[in-house]
CSV table of C-alpha atoms in Angstrom, one decimal:
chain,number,residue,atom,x,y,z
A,674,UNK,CA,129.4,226.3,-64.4
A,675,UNK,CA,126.0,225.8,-63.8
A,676,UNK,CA,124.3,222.8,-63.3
A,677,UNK,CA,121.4,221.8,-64.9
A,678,UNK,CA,119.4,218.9,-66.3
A,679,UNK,CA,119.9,218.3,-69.7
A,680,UNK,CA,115.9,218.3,-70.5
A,681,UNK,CA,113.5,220.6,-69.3
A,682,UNK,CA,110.7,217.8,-68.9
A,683,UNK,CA,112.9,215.9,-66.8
A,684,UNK,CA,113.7,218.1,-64.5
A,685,UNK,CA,109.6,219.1,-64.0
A,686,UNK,CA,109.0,215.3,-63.6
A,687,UNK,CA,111.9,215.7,-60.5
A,688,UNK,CA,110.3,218.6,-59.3
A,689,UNK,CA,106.2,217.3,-59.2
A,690,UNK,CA,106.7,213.7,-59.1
A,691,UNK,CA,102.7,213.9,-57.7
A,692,UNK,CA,100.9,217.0,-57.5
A,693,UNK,CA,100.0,216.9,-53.3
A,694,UNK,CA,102.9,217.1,-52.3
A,695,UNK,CA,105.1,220.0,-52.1
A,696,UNK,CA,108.9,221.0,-52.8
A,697,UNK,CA,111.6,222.9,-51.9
A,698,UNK,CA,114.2,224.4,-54.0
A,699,UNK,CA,117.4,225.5,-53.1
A,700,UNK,CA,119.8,227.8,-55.2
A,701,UNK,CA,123.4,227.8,-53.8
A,702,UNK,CA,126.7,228.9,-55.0
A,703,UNK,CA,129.9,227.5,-53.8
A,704,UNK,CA,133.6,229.4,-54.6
A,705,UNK,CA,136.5,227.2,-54.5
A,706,UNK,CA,139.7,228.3,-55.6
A,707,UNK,CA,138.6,231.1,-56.9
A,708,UNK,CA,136.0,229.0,-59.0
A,709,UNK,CA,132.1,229.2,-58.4
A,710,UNK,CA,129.6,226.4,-59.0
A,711,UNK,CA,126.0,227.3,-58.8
A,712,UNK,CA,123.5,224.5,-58.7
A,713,UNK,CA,119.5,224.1,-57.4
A,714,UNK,CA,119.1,221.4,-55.3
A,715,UNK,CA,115.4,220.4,-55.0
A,716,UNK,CA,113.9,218.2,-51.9
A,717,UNK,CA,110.1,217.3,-50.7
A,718,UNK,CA,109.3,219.4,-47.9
A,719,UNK,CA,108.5,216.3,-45.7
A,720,UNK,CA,111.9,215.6,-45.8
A,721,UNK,CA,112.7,218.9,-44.5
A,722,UNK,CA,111.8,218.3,-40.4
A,723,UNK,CA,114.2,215.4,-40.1
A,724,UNK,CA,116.9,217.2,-42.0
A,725,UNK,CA,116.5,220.3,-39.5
A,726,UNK,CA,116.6,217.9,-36.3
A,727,UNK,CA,119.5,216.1,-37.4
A,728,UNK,CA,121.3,219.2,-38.1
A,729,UNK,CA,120.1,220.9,-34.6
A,730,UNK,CA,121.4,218.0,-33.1
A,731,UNK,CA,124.7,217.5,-34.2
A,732,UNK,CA,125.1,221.1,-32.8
A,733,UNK,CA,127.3,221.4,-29.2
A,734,UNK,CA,125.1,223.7,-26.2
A,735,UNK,CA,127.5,226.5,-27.2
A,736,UNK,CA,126.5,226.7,-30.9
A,737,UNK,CA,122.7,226.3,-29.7
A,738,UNK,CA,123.4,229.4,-27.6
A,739,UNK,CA,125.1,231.2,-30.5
A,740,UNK,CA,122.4,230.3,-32.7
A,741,UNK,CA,119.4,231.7,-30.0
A,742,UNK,CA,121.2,235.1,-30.0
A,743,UNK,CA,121.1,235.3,-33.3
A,744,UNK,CA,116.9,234.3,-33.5
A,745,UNK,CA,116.6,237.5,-31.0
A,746,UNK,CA,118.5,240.1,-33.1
A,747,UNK,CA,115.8,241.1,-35.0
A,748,UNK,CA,113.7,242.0,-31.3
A,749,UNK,CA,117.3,243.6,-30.7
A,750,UNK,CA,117.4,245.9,-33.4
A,751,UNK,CA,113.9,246.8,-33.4
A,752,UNK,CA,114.3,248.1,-29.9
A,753,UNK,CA,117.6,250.4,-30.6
A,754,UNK,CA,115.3,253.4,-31.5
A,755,UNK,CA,113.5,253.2,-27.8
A,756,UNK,CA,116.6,252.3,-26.0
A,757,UNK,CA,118.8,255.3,-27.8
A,758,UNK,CA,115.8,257.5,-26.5
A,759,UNK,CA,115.7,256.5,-23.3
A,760,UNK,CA,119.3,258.0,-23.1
A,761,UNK,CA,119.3,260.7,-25.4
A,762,UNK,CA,115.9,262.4,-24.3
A,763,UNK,CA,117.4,262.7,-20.9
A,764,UNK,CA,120.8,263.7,-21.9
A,765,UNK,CA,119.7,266.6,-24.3
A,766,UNK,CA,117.0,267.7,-21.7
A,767,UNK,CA,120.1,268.3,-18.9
A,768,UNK,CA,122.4,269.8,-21.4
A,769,UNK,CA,119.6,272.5,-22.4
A,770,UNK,CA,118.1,273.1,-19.0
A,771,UNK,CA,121.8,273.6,-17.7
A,772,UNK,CA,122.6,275.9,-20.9
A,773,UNK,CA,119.2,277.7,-20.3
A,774,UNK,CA,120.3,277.9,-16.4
A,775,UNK,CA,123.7,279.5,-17.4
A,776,UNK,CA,122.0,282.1,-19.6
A,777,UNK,CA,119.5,283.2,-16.7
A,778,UNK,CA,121.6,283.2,-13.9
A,779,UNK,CA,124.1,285.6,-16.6
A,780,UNK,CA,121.3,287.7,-17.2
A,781,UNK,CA,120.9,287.9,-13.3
A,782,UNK,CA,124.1,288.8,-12.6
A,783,UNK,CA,124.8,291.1,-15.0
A,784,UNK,CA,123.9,294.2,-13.2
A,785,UNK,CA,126.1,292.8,-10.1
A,786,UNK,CA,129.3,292.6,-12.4
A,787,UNK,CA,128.5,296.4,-14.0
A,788,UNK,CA,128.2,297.9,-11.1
A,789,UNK,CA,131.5,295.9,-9.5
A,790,UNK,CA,133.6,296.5,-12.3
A,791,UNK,CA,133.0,300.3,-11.9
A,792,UNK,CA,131.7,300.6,-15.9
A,793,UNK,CA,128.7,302.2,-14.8
């Protein structure tokens, strides 16, 4: 079910009920029971400072918290990349050099283990 003015004109008079100022419109869905109601919900966006202050301030210190971590995700997940290469960079560079290290020092040996072993 959607809900929807009956006339077109009236619902452009509800939206621009004078041309300076501006509005907001909201388009929500809500599922209950397994049924889904969508709507549009319009509101003047002077109206929308005290609606964000009354709803920041019905919120406890530990929802205020919750809601902080969640602003700085985004600067989190931007900075994965640099943070995986700080780690990996280092990691690879150890694992090759000591490869590398294993192959010379096999290489240096070599003649050692021939002429131990007798095959020579």
């Amino acid at each position: 079910d959607q809900e929807t003015p009956a006339d077109d004109s009236q619902f452009l008079e509800k939206k621009a009920p004078n041309k300076n100022s501006s509005i907001i419109t909201f388009y929500h869905k809500i599922t209950t029971n397994n049924v889904t109601r969508q709507g549009v919900t319009t509101m003047h966006s002077s109206s929308l400072l005290p609606l964000i202050k009354t709803a920041l301030g019905s919120m406890s210190g530990e929802s205020m918290l919750i809601l902080g971590l969640g602003g700085l995700l985004p600067l989190l997940m931007m900075s994965i990349p640099f943070v995986v290469m700080a780690f990996v960079i280092p990691v690879v560079f150890l694992i090759v050099s000591t490869m590398l290290g294993v192959a010379a020092s096999s290489l240096v040996f070599l003649p050692l283990f021939i002429f131990g072993s007798g095959l020579f």
